[in-house]
Structures are given as C-alpha cells and as structure tokens.
Amino acid sequence: MENKLRIQLQSYDHKLLDQAAKKIAEVALKAGSKVVGPMPLPTKVKKYTVLRSVHVNKDSREQFEMRIHRRFIEINDSNTNIIKELSSLSLPSGVGVEIKQK
C-alpha cells in the first residue's frame, strides 16, 4: 500500500501561501518522495454588504469581500521522516495547514 499525504493550505494572502507551499515541496523532495503540486484550488470569495448609515440613505451601501486562496499538495511514498520534518517546519503566520494521511 502506498502512503500518501494530502496537504491543503489556506490563506488570505496568496504570496504567503505560495512561499509556504514552496517550503513544503522542497522538504518533501529533499526527503526523496514524489511531490504532486502545489495545485491551486478555486478561491473562495465571501461578500458582505453593509448600510453606510443606519436610519437614512438606505440606498447607500458599501460592499466588502474576503478572498480565501487555497493550494493542494500531495506527497507520495511518504515515511515517518517526512512527517517529522513537516511538523518541525516553520511556516509564515496566516497560513492554515490541514494534513490528511491516506
């Protein structure tokens, strides 16, 4: 059975996200495993509409949006050394990491 690690990264800043994905891929390649990715996943966009004033000018509104950028990395032929190196890796703050083992 082949060990796979599936890593999903999320961030509001796409530059930080690309740096983190590059670090993870480099660590996995140095350990001698096959890396697929980083593959960009669709960006989630959350939109919010807010009234500018509470009682008057109901037609006057502001719109805001938050973009959540995502990347996906799959590491084939993983072993315990790779998992230890990934857990000790320091990533930029603001990047969410979710690791699943298949």
Tab-separated table of N, CA, C and O in Angstrom:
chain	number	residue	atom	x	y	z
A	1	MET	N	0.851	-1.189	0.000
A	1	MET	CA	0.000	0.000	0.000
A	1	MET	C	0.888	1.240	0.000
A	1	MET	O	1.874	1.331	0.711
A	2	GLU	N	0.498	2.182	-0.794
A	2	GLU	CA	1.279	3.403	-0.955
A	2	GLU	C	0.821	4.454	0.059
A	2	GLU	O	-0.376	4.702	0.210
A	3	ASN	N	1.769	5.045	0.777
A	3	ASN	CA	1.428	6.082	1.748
A	3	ASN	C	1.364	7.423	1.047
A	3	ASN	O	2.292	7.812	0.346
A	4	LYS	N	0.267	8.123	1.252
A	4	LYS	CA	0.090	9.442	0.662
A	4	LYS	C	-0.226	10.449	1.755
A	4	LYS	O	-0.983	10.160	2.671
A	5	LEU	N	0.351	11.609	1.633
A	5	LEU	CA	-0.011	12.735	2.482
A	5	LEU	C	-0.685	13.767	1.605
A	5	LEU	O	-0.150	14.140	0.562
A	6	ARG	N	-1.832	14.217	2.014
A	6	ARG	CA	-2.532	15.271	1.282
A	6	ARG	C	-2.549	16.510	2.161
A	6	ARG	O	-3.090	16.496	3.259
A	7	ILE	N	-1.953	17.573	1.658
A	7	ILE	CA	-1.812	18.805	2.424
A	7	ILE	C	-2.617	19.896	1.735
A	7	ILE	O	-2.434	20.157	0.548
A	8	GLN	N	-3.510	20.528	2.492
A	8	GLN	CA	-4.305	21.628	1.963
A	8	GLN	C	-3.938	22.890	2.729
A	8	GLN	O	-3.988	22.916	3.961
A	9	LEU	N	-3.574	23.933	2.002
A	9	LEU	CA	-3.171	25.202	2.591
A	9	LEU	C	-4.216	26.265	2.279
A	9	LEU	O	-4.747	26.305	1.166
A	10	GLN	N	-4.476	27.149	3.255
A	10	GLN	CA	-5.419	28.251	3.069
A	10	GLN	C	-4.826	29.523	3.634
A	10	GLN	O	-4.153	29.490	4.669
A	11	SER	N	-5.087	30.650	2.950
A	11	SER	CA	-4.600	31.932	3.437
A	11	SER	C	-5.355	33.060	2.743
A	11	SER	O	-5.903	32.881	1.656
A	12	TYR	N	-5.341	34.228	3.371
A	12	TYR	CA	-5.902	35.420	2.744
A	12	TYR	C	-4.901	36.071	1.806
A	12	TYR	O	-5.273	36.785	0.895
A	13	ASP	N	-3.623	35.808	2.008
A	13	ASP	CA	-2.556	36.394	1.203
A	13	ASP	C	-1.938	35.317	0.306
A	13	ASP	O	-1.354	34.356	0.804
A	14	HIS	N	-2.045	35.478	-0.994
A	14	HIS	CA	-1.573	34.438	-1.900
A	14	HIS	C	-0.053	34.355	-1.961
A	14	HIS	O	0.505	33.286	-2.245
A	15	LYS	N	0.649	35.425	-1.656
A	15	LYS	CA	2.116	35.386	-1.677
A	15	LYS	C	2.658	34.530	-0.536
A	15	LYS	O	3.569	33.726	-0.722
A	16	LEU	N	2.092	34.695	0.664
A	16	LEU	CA	2.485	33.858	1.801
A	16	LEU	C	2.160	32.389	1.533
A	16	LEU	O	2.928	31.498	1.892
A	17	LEU	N	1.038	32.171	0.890
A	17	LEU	CA	0.605	30.813	0.589
A	17	LEU	C	1.573	30.129	-0.375
A	17	LEU	O	1.931	28.968	-0.186
A	18	ASP	N	2.031	30.853	-1.384
A	18	ASP	CA	2.983	30.282	-2.340
A	18	ASP	C	4.331	29.994	-1.683
A	18	ASP	O	4.975	28.990	-1.993
A	19	GLN	N	4.762	30.862	-0.765
A	19	GLN	CA	6.015	30.625	-0.050
A	19	GLN	C	5.930	29.353	0.805
A	19	GLN	O	6.850	28.543	0.826
A	20	ALA	N	4.802	29.187	1.507
A	20	ALA	CA	4.621	28.017	2.357
A	20	ALA	C	4.570	26.744	1.512
A	20	ALA	O	5.168	25.726	1.875
A	21	ALA	N	3.887	26.794	0.380
A	21	ALA	CA	3.791	25.621	-0.493
A	21	ALA	C	5.160	25.255	-1.053
A	21	ALA	O	5.505	24.070	-1.153
A	22	LYS	N	5.958	26.259	-1.370
A	22	LYS	CA	7.303	26.008	-1.896
A	22	LYS	C	8.186	25.347	-0.836
A	22	LYS	O	8.922	24.408	-1.128
A	23	LYS	N	8.084	25.818	0.424
A	23	LYS	CA	8.870	25.218	1.508
A	23	LYS	C	8.498	23.752	1.724
A	23	LYS	O	9.363	22.897	1.870
A	24	ILE	N	7.212	23.459	1.724
A	24	ILE	CA	6.745	22.097	1.944
A	24	ILE	C	7.220	21.187	0.812
A	24	ILE	O	7.691	20.071	1.047
A	25	ALA	N	7.128	21.660	-0.428
A	25	ALA	CA	7.558	20.850	-1.566
A	25	ALA	C	9.060	20.587	-1.516
A	25	ALA	O	9.514	19.477	-1.817
A	26	GLU	N	9.850	21.595	-1.114
A	26	GLU	CA	11.300	21.419	-1.025
A	26	GLU	C	11.676	20.382	0.035
A	26	GLU	O	12.545	19.541	-0.179
A	27	VAL	N	11.010	20.427	1.187
A	27	VAL	CA	11.285	19.474	2.264
A	27	VAL	C	10.964	18.056	1.804
A	27	VAL	O	11.730	17.113	2.045
A	28	ALA	N	9.841	17.890	1.106
A	28	ALA	CA	9.450	16.555	0.655
A	28	ALA	C	10.399	16.032	-0.423
A	28	ALA	O	10.730	14.842	-0.445
A	29	LEU	N	10.853	16.906	-1.310
A	29	LEU	CA	11.783	16.480	-2.360
A	29	LEU	C	13.142	16.103	-1.787
A	29	LEU	O	13.778	15.151	-2.251
A	30	LYS	N	13.607	16.835	-0.764
A	30	LYS	CA	14.881	16.505	-0.124
A	30	LYS	C	14.821	15.146	0.566
A	30	LYS	O	15.820	14.442	0.648
A	31	ALA	N	13.644	14.777	1.065
A	31	ALA	CA	13.481	13.503	1.749
A	31	ALA	C	13.359	12.346	0.763
A	31	ALA	O	13.355	11.190	1.161
A	32	GLY	N	13.224	12.661	-0.524
A	32	GLY	CA	13.210	11.617	-1.540
A	32	GLY	C	11.847	11.066	-1.897
A	32	GLY	O	11.744	9.946	-2.362
A	33	SER	N	10.810	11.837	-1.716
A	33	SER	CA	9.478	11.368	-2.101
A	33	SER	C	8.998	12.147	-3.324
A	33	SER	O	9.550	13.176	-3.690
A	34	LYS	N	7.943	11.640	-3.939
A	34	LYS	CA	7.369	12.287	-5.119
A	34	LYS	C	6.344	13.312	-4.663
A	34	LYS	O	5.507	13.048	-3.811
A	35	VAL	N	6.412	14.499	-5.272
A	35	VAL	CA	5.507	15.584	-4.905
A	35	VAL	C	4.635	15.932	-6.102
A	35	VAL	O	5.135	16.122	-7.207
A	36	VAL	N	3.333	16.006	-5.876
A	36	VAL	CA	2.396	16.461	-6.896
A	36	VAL	C	1.851	17.797	-6.426
A	36	VAL	O	1.218	17.889	-5.394
A	37	GLY	N	2.131	18.838	-7.171
A	37	GLY	CA	1.620	20.153	-6.807
A	37	GLY	C	2.734	21.119	-6.544
A	37	GLY	O	3.868	20.851	-6.903
A	38	PRO	N	2.474	22.235	-5.990
A	38	PRO	CA	1.208	22.735	-5.438
A	38	PRO	C	0.207	23.096	-6.538
A	38	PRO	O	0.550	23.779	-7.493
A	39	MET	N	-1.000	22.598	-6.380
A	39	MET	CA	-2.063	22.855	-7.334
A	39	MET	C	-2.987	23.918	-6.754
A	39	MET	O	-3.427	23.792	-5.615
A	40	PRO	N	-3.281	24.965	-7.503
A	40	PRO	CA	-4.225	25.970	-6.998
A	40	PRO	C	-5.651	25.442	-7.044
A	40	PRO	O	-6.076	24.854	-8.030
A	41	LEU	N	-6.361	25.619	-5.953
A	41	LEU	CA	-7.776	25.286	-5.878
A	41	LEU	C	-8.571	26.571	-6.066
A	41	LEU	O	-8.024	27.671	-5.935
A	42	PRO	N	-9.851	26.482	-6.374
A	42	PRO	CA	-10.639	27.704	-6.570
A	42	PRO	C	-10.620	28.604	-5.337
A	42	PRO	O	-10.668	28.128	-4.204
A	43	THR	N	-10.538	29.889	-5.571
A	43	THR	CA	-10.527	30.883	-4.497
A	43	THR	C	-11.957	31.098	-4.001
A	43	THR	O	-12.867	31.327	-4.794
A	44	LYS	N	-12.123	30.997	-2.688
A	44	LYS	CA	-13.434	31.263	-2.094
A	44	LYS	C	-13.570	32.771	-1.880
A	44	LYS	O	-12.665	33.408	-1.348
A	45	VAL	N	-14.688	33.330	-2.281
A	45	VAL	CA	-14.930	34.760	-2.115
A	45	VAL	C	-16.176	34.933	-1.256
A	45	VAL	O	-17.254	34.465	-1.607
A	46	LYS	N	-15.989	35.593	-0.112
A	46	LYS	CA	-17.121	35.903	0.771
A	46	LYS	C	-17.407	37.391	0.638
A	46	LYS	O	-16.533	38.221	0.884
A	47	LYS	N	-18.630	37.746	0.251
A	47	LYS	CA	-19.007	39.145	0.043
A	47	LYS	C	-19.986	39.578	1.132
A	47	LYS	O	-20.893	38.841	1.500
A	48	TYR	N	-19.772	40.803	1.615
A	48	TYR	CA	-20.620	41.382	2.651
A	48	TYR	C	-21.097	42.757	2.184
A	48	TYR	O	-20.310	43.545	1.676
A	49	THR	N	-22.384	43.046	2.380
A	49	THR	CA	-22.951	44.345	2.055
A	49	THR	C	-23.403	45.000	3.357
A	49	THR	O	-24.097	44.384	4.156
A	50	VAL	N	-22.981	46.255	3.554
A	50	VAL	CA	-23.257	46.972	4.798
A	50	VAL	C	-23.883	48.317	4.451
A	50	VAL	O	-23.433	49.007	3.530
A	51	LEU	N	-24.928	48.694	5.219
A	51	LEU	CA	-25.517	50.021	5.049
A	51	LEU	C	-24.543	51.080	5.569
A	51	LEU	O	-23.922	50.903	6.615
A	52	ARG	N	-24.420	52.197	4.846
A	52	ARG	CA	-23.494	53.253	5.294
A	52	ARG	C	-24.049	54.008	6.492
A	52	ARG	O	-23.301	54.409	7.370
A	53	SER	N	-25.339	54.248	6.497
A	53	SER	CA	-25.947	54.907	7.656
A	53	SER	C	-27.128	54.053	8.112
A	53	SER	O	-27.757	53.350	7.325
A	54	VAL	N	-27.439	54.164	9.378
A	54	VAL	CA	-28.415	53.253	9.955
A	54	VAL	C	-29.847	53.607	9.553
A	54	VAL	O	-30.604	52.743	9.126
A	55	HIS	N	-30.238	54.884	9.657
A	55	HIS	CA	-31.644	55.248	9.500
A	55	HIS	C	-31.964	55.862	8.144
A	55	HIS	O	-33.021	55.610	7.591
A	56	VAL	N	-31.091	56.686	7.621
A	56	VAL	CA	-31.367	57.394	6.359
A	56	VAL	C	-30.485	56.813	5.246
A	56	VAL	O	-29.550	56.069	5.504
A	57	ASN	N	-30.767	57.193	4.045
A	57	ASN	CA	-29.969	56.795	2.879
A	57	ASN	C	-29.825	55.282	2.796
A	57	ASN	O	-28.730	54.741	2.763
A	58	LYS	N	-30.951	54.615	2.732
A	58	LYS	CA	-30.930	53.162	2.685
A	58	LYS	C	-30.294	52.634	1.390
A	58	LYS	O	-29.796	51.523	1.348
A	59	ASP	N	-30.321	53.446	0.339
A	59	ASP	CA	-29.746	53.009	-0.936
A	59	ASP	C	-28.229	53.119	-0.953
A	59	ASP	O	-27.579	52.579	-1.842
A	60	SER	N	-27.672	53.820	0.014
A	60	SER	CA	-26.223	53.991	0.069
A	60	SER	C	-25.609	52.836	0.857
A	60	SER	O	-25.794	52.723	2.053
A	61	ARG	N	-24.863	51.985	0.154
A	61	ARG	CA	-24.299	50.791	0.783
A	61	ARG	C	-22.845	50.621	0.393
A	61	ARG	O	-22.398	51.111	-0.629
A	62	GLU	N	-22.117	49.888	1.235
A	62	GLU	CA	-20.730	49.547	0.930
A	62	GLU	C	-20.638	48.032	0.812
A	62	GLU	O	-21.314	47.308	1.542
A	63	GLN	N	-19.769	47.582	-0.084
A	63	GLN	CA	-19.577	46.148	-0.240
A	63	GLN	C	-18.123	45.796	0.044
A	63	GLN	O	-17.210	46.476	-0.407
A	64	PHE	N	-17.941	44.717	0.810
A	64	PHE	CA	-16.617	44.228	1.149
A	64	PHE	C	-16.530	42.761	0.753
A	64	PHE	O	-17.542	42.077	0.679
A	65	GLU	N	-15.313	42.299	0.514
A	65	GLU	CA	-15.129	40.895	0.206
A	65	GLU	C	-13.850	40.366	0.829
A	65	GLU	O	-12.885	41.107	1.011
A	66	MET	N	-13.880	39.087	1.182
A	66	MET	CA	-12.700	38.395	1.681
A	66	MET	C	-12.400	37.272	0.705
A	66	MET	O	-13.292	36.486	0.361
A	67	ARG	N	-11.155	37.198	0.260
A	67	ARG	CA	-10.749	36.140	-0.650
A	67	ARG	C	-9.895	35.139	0.115
A	67	ARG	O	-8.916	35.517	0.749
A	68	ILE	N	-10.269	33.872	0.034
A	68	ILE	CA	-9.518	32.809	0.691
A	68	ILE	C	-8.865	31.981	-0.407
A	68	ILE	O	-9.539	31.268	-1.155
A	69	HIS	N	-7.543	32.105	-0.513
A	69	HIS	CA	-6.779	31.385	-1.522
A	69	HIS	C	-6.400	30.017	-0.973
A	69	HIS	O	-6.077	29.879	0.205
A	70	ARG	N	-6.408	29.002	-1.839
A	70	ARG	CA	-6.130	27.640	-1.395
A	70	ARG	C	-5.152	26.954	-2.354
A	70	ARG	O	-5.174	27.213	-3.556
A	71	ARG	N	-4.317	26.084	-1.789
A	71	ARG	CA	-3.380	25.268	-2.569
A	71	ARG	C	-3.443	23.837	-2.045
A	71	ARG	O	-3.769	23.602	-0.876
A	72	PHE	N	-3.118	22.895	-2.910
A	72	PHE	CA	-3.187	21.476	-2.574
A	72	PHE	C	-1.877	20.815	-2.985
A	72	PHE	O	-1.401	21.004	-4.101
A	73	ILE	N	-1.281	20.060	-2.065
A	73	ILE	CA	-0.041	19.339	-2.333
A	73	ILE	C	-0.247	17.884	-1.933
A	73	ILE	O	-0.785	17.604	-0.859
A	74	GLU	N	0.187	16.967	-2.805
A	74	GLU	CA	0.110	15.547	-2.484
A	74	GLU	C	1.519	14.980	-2.499
A	74	GLU	O	2.260	15.173	-3.461
A	75	ILE	N	1.874	14.293	-1.418
A	75	ILE	CA	3.201	13.693	-1.291
A	75	ILE	C	3.030	12.181	-1.323
A	75	ILE	O	2.390	11.597	-0.445
A	76	ASN	N	3.601	11.547	-2.347
A	76	ASN	CA	3.544	10.093	-2.489
A	76	ASN	C	4.777	9.481	-1.846
A	76	ASN	O	5.820	10.116	-1.736
A	77	ASP	N	4.679	8.224	-1.469
A	77	ASP	CA	5.776	7.481	-0.846
A	77	ASP	C	6.299	8.178	0.414
A	77	ASP	O	7.501	8.343	0.592
A	78	SER	N	5.382	8.619	1.255
A	78	SER	CA	5.801	9.318	2.474
A	78	SER	C	6.231	8.319	3.543
A	78	SER	O	5.811	7.167	3.548
A	79	ASN	N	7.081	8.773	4.449
A	79	ASN	CA	7.514	7.942	5.575
A	79	ASN	C	7.520	8.799	6.836
A	79	ASN	O	7.146	9.972	6.807
A	80	THR	N	7.952	8.233	7.943
A	80	THR	CA	7.906	8.959	9.217
A	80	THR	C	8.889	10.128	9.236
A	80	THR	O	8.642	11.117	9.928
A	81	ASN	N	9.986	10.024	8.496
A	81	ASN	CA	10.954	11.131	8.465
A	81	ASN	C	10.339	12.387	7.856
A	81	ASN	O	10.569	13.494	8.333
A	82	ILE	N	9.557	12.208	6.802
A	82	ILE	CA	8.913	13.356	6.157
A	82	ILE	C	7.910	14.001	7.104
A	82	ILE	O	7.827	15.225	7.203
A	83	ILE	N	7.167	13.185	7.824
A	83	ILE	CA	6.165	13.716	8.755
A	83	ILE	C	6.848	14.501	9.869
A	83	ILE	O	6.388	15.576	10.261
A	84	LYS	N	7.987	13.998	10.372
A	84	LYS	CA	8.725	14.719	11.417
A	84	LYS	C	9.260	16.047	10.895
A	84	LYS	O	9.199	17.072	11.578
A	85	GLU	N	9.794	16.047	9.679
A	85	GLU	CA	10.342	17.279	9.111
A	85	GLU	C	9.244	18.303	8.837
A	85	GLU	O	9.438	19.498	9.048
A	86	LEU	N	8.077	17.833	8.380
A	86	LEU	CA	6.971	18.753	8.128
A	86	LEU	C	6.422	19.346	9.420
A	86	LEU	O	6.018	20.512	9.458
A	87	SER	N	6.407	18.553	10.485
A	87	SER	CA	5.885	19.069	11.755
A	87	SER	C	6.844	20.087	12.380
A	87	SER	O	6.414	20.972	13.107
A	88	SER	N	8.139	19.965	12.102
A	88	SER	CA	9.102	20.928	12.657
A	88	SER	C	9.324	22.124	11.740
A	88	SER	O	10.050	23.042	12.095
A	89	LEU	N	8.692	22.132	10.578
A	89	LEU	CA	8.853	23.220	9.612
A	89	LEU	C	8.123	24.467	10.100
A	89	LEU	O	6.978	24.389	10.548
A	90	SER	N	8.784	25.617	10.037
A	90	SER	CA	8.136	26.864	10.449
A	90	SER	C	7.570	27.558	9.214
A	90	SER	O	8.297	27.917	8.302
A	91	LEU	N	6.255	27.716	9.209
A	91	LEU	CA	5.562	28.371	8.104
A	91	LEU	C	5.154	29.771	8.520
A	91	LEU	O	5.030	30.067	9.707
A	92	PRO	N	4.944	30.678	7.555
A	92	PRO	CA	4.513	32.025	7.907
A	92	PRO	C	3.162	32.024	8.626
A	92	PRO	O	2.312	31.180	8.346
A	93	SER	N	2.991	32.957	9.545
A	93	SER	CA	1.709	33.044	10.235
A	93	SER	C	0.661	33.556	9.239
A	93	SER	O	0.956	34.336	8.355
A	94	GLY	N	-0.541	33.090	9.390
A	94	GLY	CA	-1.592	33.457	8.466
A	94	GLY	C	-1.858	32.386	7.424
A	94	GLY	O	-2.692	32.566	6.557
A	95	VAL	N	-1.150	31.272	7.519
A	95	VAL	CA	-1.353	30.158	6.590
A	95	VAL	C	-1.915	28.978	7.380
A	95	VAL	O	-1.302	28.513	8.330
A	96	GLY	N	-3.084	28.523	6.986
A	96	GLY	CA	-3.697	27.373	7.627
A	96	GLY	C	-3.290	26.098	6.909
A	96	GLY	O	-3.316	26.031	5.690
A	97	VAL	N	-2.906	25.081	7.676
A	97	VAL	CA	-2.421	23.827	7.107
A	97	VAL	C	-3.285	22.684	7.617
A	97	VAL	O	-3.528	22.564	8.824
A	98	GLU	N	-3.736	21.847	6.692
A	98	GLU	CA	-4.513	20.662	7.055
A	98	GLU	C	-3.855	19.465	6.371
A	98	GLU	O	-3.729	19.435	5.148
A	99	ILE	N	-3.423	18.486	7.148
A	99	ILE	CA	-2.709	17.320	6.623
A	99	ILE	C	-3.565	16.075	6.849
A	99	ILE	O	-3.995	15.820	7.972
A	100	LYS	N	-3.786	15.324	5.781
A	100	LYS	CA	-4.508	14.056	5.867
A	100	LYS	C	-3.633	12.959	5.318
A	100	LYS	O	-2.928	13.136	4.324
A	101	GLN	N	-3.665	11.808	5.952
A	101	GLN	CA	-2.882	10.667	5.511
A	101	GLN	C	-3.809	9.635	4.916
A	101	GLN	O	-4.795	9.236	5.528
A	102	LYS	N	-3.530	9.215	3.698
A	102	LYS	CA	-4.369	8.213	3.014
A	102	LYS	C	-3.608	6.940	2.854
A	102	LYS	O	-2.459	6.883	2.656
